[in-house]
PDB file of C-alpha atoms in Angstrom:
ATOM      1  CA  UNK A   1      87.098  -7.675  15.111  1.00 32.00           C
ATOM      2  CA  UNK A   2      90.153  -9.103  13.253  1.00 36.00           C
ATOM      3  CA  UNK A   3      89.727 -12.597  11.493  1.00 40.00           C
ATOM      4  CA  UNK A   4      86.074 -14.062  12.406  1.00 41.00           C
ATOM      5  CA  UNK A   5      84.216 -16.165  10.152  1.00 45.00           C
ATOM      6  CA  UNK A   6      84.765 -14.936   6.653  1.00 46.00           C
ATOM      7  CA  UNK A   7      81.647 -16.752   5.326  1.00 52.00           C
ATOM      8  CA  UNK A   8      79.920 -13.815   7.811  1.00 62.00           C
ATOM      9  CA  UNK A   9      81.328 -11.318   5.861  1.00 74.00           C
ATOM     10  CA  UNK A  10      79.036  -9.335   3.363  1.00 89.00           C
ATOM     11  CA  UNK A  11      80.152  -9.446  -0.266  1.00 94.00           C
ATOM     12  CA  UNK A  12      80.985  -6.086  -1.851  1.00 96.00           C
ATOM     13  CA  UNK A  13      78.718  -4.377  -4.537  1.00 96.00           C
ATOM     14  CA  UNK A  14      81.967  -3.795  -6.590  1.00 97.00           C
ATOM     15  CA  UNK A  15      85.302  -5.509  -7.314  1.00 98.00           C
ATOM     16  CA  UNK A  16      88.105  -3.962  -8.963  1.00 97.00           C
ATOM     17  CA  UNK A  17      91.626  -4.589  -9.925  1.00 98.00           C
ATOM     18  CA  UNK A  18      94.920  -2.699  -9.232  1.00 98.00           C
ATOM     19  CA  UNK A  19      96.823  -3.342 -12.487  1.00 98.00           C
ATOM     20  CA  UNK A  20     100.601  -3.378 -11.481  1.00 97.00           C
ATOM     21  CA  UNK A  21     103.355  -3.218 -14.719  1.00 96.00           C
ATOM     22  CA  UNK A  22     104.579  -7.044 -15.003  1.00 96.00           C
ATOM     23  CA  UNK A  23     108.115  -5.315 -15.601  1.00 95.00           C
ATOM     24  CA  UNK A  24     108.365  -4.187 -12.058  1.00 93.00           C
ATOM     25  CA  UNK A  25     108.756  -0.458 -13.062  1.00 95.00           C
ATOM     26  CA  UNK A  26     106.143   0.874 -10.535  1.00 94.00           C
ATOM     27  CA  UNK A  27     103.572   1.836 -12.794  1.00 97.00           C
ATOM     28  CA  UNK A  28      99.685   0.854 -12.792  1.00 97.00           C
ATOM     29  CA  UNK A  29      97.451   0.696 -15.982  1.00 97.00           C
ATOM     30  CA  UNK A  30      94.370   2.729 -14.986  1.00 97.00           C
ATOM     31  CA  UNK A  31      91.304   3.280 -16.558  1.00 96.00           C
ATOM     32  CA  UNK A  32      90.251   6.688 -17.922  1.00 95.00           C
ATOM     33  CA  UNK A  33      86.749   7.301 -18.942  1.00 93.00           C
ATOM     34  CA  UNK A  34      85.365   9.420 -21.223  1.00 91.00           C
ATOM     35  CA  UNK A  35      83.334  12.523 -20.327  1.00 88.00           C
ATOM     36  CA  UNK A  36      80.169  10.806 -21.391  1.00 86.00           C
ATOM     37  CA  UNK A  37      80.496   8.197 -18.882  1.00 84.00           C
ATOM     38  CA  UNK A  38      77.822   7.493 -16.424  1.00 84.00           C
ATOM     39  CA  UNK A  39      79.715   7.439 -13.335  1.00 86.00           C
ATOM     40  CA  UNK A  40      83.473   8.733 -12.930  1.00 88.00           C
ATOM     41  CA  UNK A  41      83.255  10.654 -16.273  1.00 87.00           C
ATOM     42  CA  UNK A  42      86.853  11.819 -17.180  1.00 90.00           C
ATOM     43  CA  UNK A  43      88.583  10.046 -14.264  1.00 95.00           C
ATOM     44  CA  UNK A  44      91.133   7.703 -13.677  1.00 96.00           C
ATOM     45  CA  UNK A  45      89.949   4.603 -11.994  1.00 95.00           C
ATOM     46  CA  UNK A  46      91.032   1.176 -11.479  1.00 96.00           C
ATOM     47  CA  UNK A  47      89.604  -1.800 -14.066  1.00 96.00           C
ATOM     48  CA  UNK A  48      86.357  -3.783 -12.699  1.00 96.00           C
ATOM     49  CA  UNK A  49      82.464  -3.589 -11.861  1.00 95.00           C
ATOM     50  CA  UNK A  50      79.603  -4.155 -10.075  1.00 96.00           C
ATOM     51  CA  UNK A  51      78.730  -7.775  -9.027  1.00 96.00           C
ATOM     52  CA  UNK A  52      75.960  -9.751 -10.744  1.00 96.00           C
ATOM     53  CA  UNK A  53      73.324 -11.455  -8.521  1.00 92.00           C
ATOM     54  CA  UNK A  54      74.774 -14.706  -7.110  1.00 92.00           C
ATOM     55  CA  UNK A  55      78.325 -14.094  -8.563  1.00 96.00           C
ATOM     56  CA  UNK A  56      81.451 -14.366  -6.698  1.00 95.00           C
ATOM     57  CA  UNK A  57      83.852 -11.438  -6.257  1.00 97.00           C
ATOM     58  CA  UNK A  58      86.505 -13.151  -7.639  1.00 97.00           C
ATOM     59  CA  UNK A  59      84.255 -14.434 -10.697  1.00 97.00           C
ATOM     60  CA  UNK A  60      83.005 -10.681 -11.218  1.00 97.00           C
ATOM     61  CA  UNK A  61      86.669  -9.470 -11.421  1.00 97.00           C
ATOM     62  CA  UNK A  62      87.842 -11.678 -14.071  1.00 97.00           C
ATOM     63  CA  UNK A  63      84.850 -10.990 -16.088  1.00 97.00           C
ATOM     64  CA  UNK A  64      85.059  -7.194 -15.742  1.00 96.00           C
ATOM     65  CA  UNK A  65      88.562  -7.599 -16.622  1.00 97.00           C
ATOM     66  CA  UNK A  66      87.662  -9.750 -20.067  1.00 96.00           C
ATOM     67  CA  UNK A  67      85.179  -7.348 -20.615  1.00 95.00           C
ATOM     68  CA  UNK A  68      86.911  -3.834 -20.478  1.00 94.00           C
ATOM     69  CA  UNK A  69      90.380  -5.099 -21.354  1.00 95.00           C
ATOM     70  CA  UNK A  70      89.250  -7.070 -24.589  1.00 94.00           C
ATOM     71  CA  UNK A  71      89.459 -10.606 -23.329  1.00 95.00           C
ATOM     72  CA  UNK A  72      92.503 -10.321 -21.308  1.00 96.00           C
ATOM     73  CA  UNK A  73      92.939 -12.017 -18.106  1.00 96.00           C
ATOM     74  CA  UNK A  74      95.943 -11.902 -15.514  1.00 96.00           C
ATOM     75  CA  UNK A  75      98.391 -14.789 -15.723  1.00 95.00           C
ATOM     76  CA  UNK A  76      97.972 -15.425 -11.940  1.00 95.00           C
ATOM     77  CA  UNK A  77      95.075 -15.214  -9.686  1.00 96.00           C
ATOM     78  CA  UNK A  78      94.570 -11.640  -8.187  1.00 97.00           C
ATOM     79  CA  UNK A  79      94.936 -11.435  -4.748  1.00 97.00           C
ATOM     80  CA  UNK A  80      92.674  -9.568  -2.670  1.00 97.00           C
ATOM     81  CA  UNK A  81      94.358  -6.379  -0.779  1.00 97.00           C
ATOM     82  CA  UNK A  82      91.901  -3.540  -0.234  1.00 97.00           C
ATOM     83  CA  UNK A  83      88.195  -2.921   1.316  1.00 97.00           C
ATOM     84  CA  UNK A  84      86.582   0.158   0.042  1.00 97.00           C
ATOM     85  CA  UNK A  85      83.929   1.633   2.636  1.00 96.00           C
ATOM     86  CA  UNK A  86      82.074   4.340   1.726  1.00 95.00           C
ATOM     87  CA  UNK A  87      80.274   6.213   5.011  1.00 95.00           C
ATOM     88  CA  UNK A  88      81.343   3.079   6.371  1.00 93.00           C
ATOM     89  CA  UNK A  89      79.161   0.711   4.133  1.00 95.00           C
ATOM     90  CA  UNK A  90      81.291  -1.985   2.625  1.00 96.00           C
ATOM     91  CA  UNK A  91      81.089  -0.997  -1.511  1.00 96.00           C
ATOM     92  CA  UNK A  92      84.402  -2.570  -2.859  1.00 97.00           C
ATOM     93  CA  UNK A  93      87.095  -5.339  -2.779  1.00 97.00           C
ATOM     94  CA  UNK A  94      90.264  -4.426  -4.787  1.00 98.00           C
ATOM     95  CA  UNK A  95      92.884  -6.899  -5.708  1.00 98.00           C
ATOM     96  CA  UNK A  96      96.283  -6.800  -6.570  1.00 97.00           C
ATOM     97  CA  UNK A  97      96.909  -7.960 -10.146  1.00 97.00           C
ATOM     98  CA  UNK A  98     100.018  -8.144 -12.595  1.00 97.00           C
ATOM     99  CA  UNK A  99      98.189  -6.277 -15.679  1.00 97.00           C
ATOM    100  CA  UNK A 100      99.370  -7.001 -19.118  1.00 96.00           C
ATOM    101  CA  UNK A 101     102.702  -5.945 -21.014  1.00 95.00           C
ATOM    102  CA  UNK A 102     102.754  -2.911 -22.206  1.00 92.00           C
ATOM    103  CA  UNK A 103     103.137  -3.685 -25.988  1.00 92.00           C
ATOM    104  CA  UNK A 104     100.049  -5.932 -25.405  1.00 93.00           C
ATOM    105  CA  UNK A 105      97.337  -5.256 -28.196  1.00 92.00           C
ATOM    106  CA  UNK A 106      94.376  -4.380 -25.957  1.00 94.00           C
ATOM    107  CA  UNK A 107      90.818  -3.506 -27.088  1.00 93.00           C
ATOM    108  CA  UNK A 108      89.387  -1.269 -24.334  1.00 93.00           C
ATOM    109  CA  UNK A 109      85.568  -1.397 -23.879  1.00 90.00           C
ATOM    110  CA  UNK A 110      83.933   1.429 -25.771  1.00 89.00           C
ATOM    111  CA  UNK A 111      84.357   4.861 -23.870  1.00 89.00           C
ATOM    112  CA  UNK A 112      87.369   3.749 -22.210  1.00 92.00           C
ATOM    113  CA  UNK A 113      91.173   3.951 -22.548  1.00 94.00           C
ATOM    114  CA  UNK A 114      94.112   2.564 -20.814  1.00 95.00           C
ATOM    115  CA  UNK A 115      96.543   4.871 -19.336  1.00 95.00           C
ATOM    116  CA  UNK A 116      99.649   3.613 -17.908  1.00 97.00           C
ATOM    117  CA  UNK A 117     101.143   6.074 -15.084  1.00 97.00           C
ATOM    118  CA  UNK A 118     103.518   5.858 -12.001  1.00 96.00           C
ATOM    119  CA  UNK A 119     102.470   5.034  -8.841  1.00 92.00           C
ATOM    120  CA  UNK A 120     104.471   7.648  -7.768  1.00 90.00           C
ATOM    121  CA  UNK A 121     102.563  10.161  -9.693  1.00 95.00           C
ATOM    122  CA  UNK A 122      99.015   8.741  -9.593  1.00 95.00           C
ATOM    123  CA  UNK A 123      97.706  10.275  -6.341  1.00 94.00           C
ATOM    124  CA  UNK A 124      98.941  13.615  -7.819  1.00 94.00           C
ATOM    125  CA  UNK A 125      96.675  13.257 -10.733  1.00 95.00           C
ATOM    126  CA  UNK A 126      93.625  15.656 -10.717  1.00 94.00           C
ATOM    127  CA  UNK A 127      91.999  13.043 -12.884  1.00 95.00           C
ATOM    128  CA  UNK A 128      92.120  10.302 -10.227  1.00 96.00           C
ATOM    129  CA  UNK A 129      88.324   9.482  -8.712  1.00 95.00           C
ATOM    130  CA  UNK A 130      87.990  10.160  -5.486  1.00 94.00           C
ATOM    131  CA  UNK A 131      87.149   6.442  -4.346  1.00 94.00           C
ATOM    132  CA  UNK A 132      90.192   5.414  -6.017  1.00 95.00           C
ATOM    133  CA  UNK A 133      92.497   7.745  -4.227  1.00 95.00           C
ATOM    134  CA  UNK A 134      91.110   6.284  -0.849  1.00 96.00           C
ATOM    135  CA  UNK A 135      92.384   2.950  -1.868  1.00 97.00           C
ATOM    136  CA  UNK A 136      95.719   3.702  -3.422  1.00 96.00           C
ATOM    137  CA  UNK A 137      96.725   6.125  -0.295  1.00 95.00           C
ATOM    138  CA  UNK A 138      95.757   2.996   1.777  1.00 95.00           C
ATOM    139  CA  UNK A 139      97.445   0.560  -0.484  1.00 95.00           C
ATOM    140  CA  UNK A 140     100.825   3.043   0.268  1.00 93.00           C
ATOM    141  CA  UNK A 141     100.118   2.879   3.520  1.00 93.00           C
ATOM    142  CA  UNK A 142     100.008  -0.883   3.929  1.00 95.00           C
ATOM    143  CA  UNK A 143      96.624  -0.908   5.002  1.00 96.00           C
ATOM    144  CA  UNK A 144      93.864  -3.458   3.900  1.00 97.00           C
ATOM    145  CA  UNK A 145      91.047  -0.814   4.507  1.00 96.00           C
ATOM    146  CA  UNK A 146      90.104   2.488   2.730  1.00 96.00           C
ATOM    147  CA  UNK A 147      87.902   4.805   3.823  1.00 95.00           C
ATOM    148  CA  UNK A 148      85.781   7.587   1.734  1.00 94.00           C
ATOM    149  CA  UNK A 149      85.429  10.250   2.978  1.00 90.00           C
ATOM    150  CA  UNK A 150      88.857   9.585   4.446  1.00 76.00           C
ATOM    151  CA  UNK A 151      88.587   9.164   8.384  1.00 68.00           C
ATOM    152  CA  UNK A 152      90.018  12.981   9.074  1.00 55.00           C
ATOM    153  CA  UNK A 153      87.010  13.881   7.095  1.00 43.00           C
ATOM    154  CA  UNK A 154      88.595  15.999   4.633  1.00 43.00           C
ATOM    155  CA  UNK A 155      85.792  16.719   2.380  1.00 43.00           C
ATOM    156  CA  UNK A 156      87.732  19.011  -0.043  1.00 42.00           C
ATOM    157  CA  UNK A 157      87.561  16.217  -2.960  1.00 44.00           C
ATOM    158  CA  UNK A 158      84.290  14.697  -1.886  1.00 44.00           C
ATOM    159  CA  UNK A 159      82.054  14.523  -4.970  1.00 44.00           C
ATOM    160  CA  UNK A 160      78.275  14.993  -4.203  1.00 45.00           C
ATOM    161  CA  UNK A 161      76.403  11.580  -2.953  1.00 46.00           C
ATOM    162  CA  UNK A 162      74.442   9.512  -5.318  1.00 45.00           C
ATOM    163  CA  UNK A 163      71.500   7.283  -4.438  1.00 44.00           C
ATOM    164  CA  UNK A 164      71.955   6.064  -1.294  1.00 46.00           C
ATOM    165  CA  UNK A 165      74.404   8.041  -0.386  1.00 47.00           C
ATOM    166  CA  UNK A 166      77.170   6.245  -2.335  1.00 50.00           C
ATOM    167  CA  UNK A 167      79.493   7.996  -4.729  1.00 47.00           C
ATOM    168  CA  UNK A 168      79.770   6.202  -7.965  1.00 51.00           C
ATOM    169  CA  UNK A 169      83.061   4.782  -8.791  1.00 56.00           C
TER     170      UNK A 169
END
């Protein structure tokens, strides 16, 4: 149902940020994970991570951004934009946020790098993780919910399910 009591909504396991260029040039700052990463090895993902026990979603997002971007924090409060469901279970909340300046000195988390890529090109990049592809497609359509696998059940890019049937970020 639309609306409803927000206090009754389940909280996500993960919180991630879609970081847009502050210049408005249509690019996103994505995280490129090295090939040794536990999840999404060699893939482009949004920055973010798993909520800690009793941690609020926005608190989680800001902590993860600070950890992954060497202390950097967005100038304005990120806005929740897309909820990701995997096999119809809520997995992550994605937030829109203005990313750092391209010339900002960012010390990324070990094993990770930042890559600026055009929003126009990101959905065609084979390195984009399947979950993040679903989220960015939903964003392009103006949707507030992304489903994986997609509702049309196109499993051509689906990765094997992990524990509990969930796919890694």
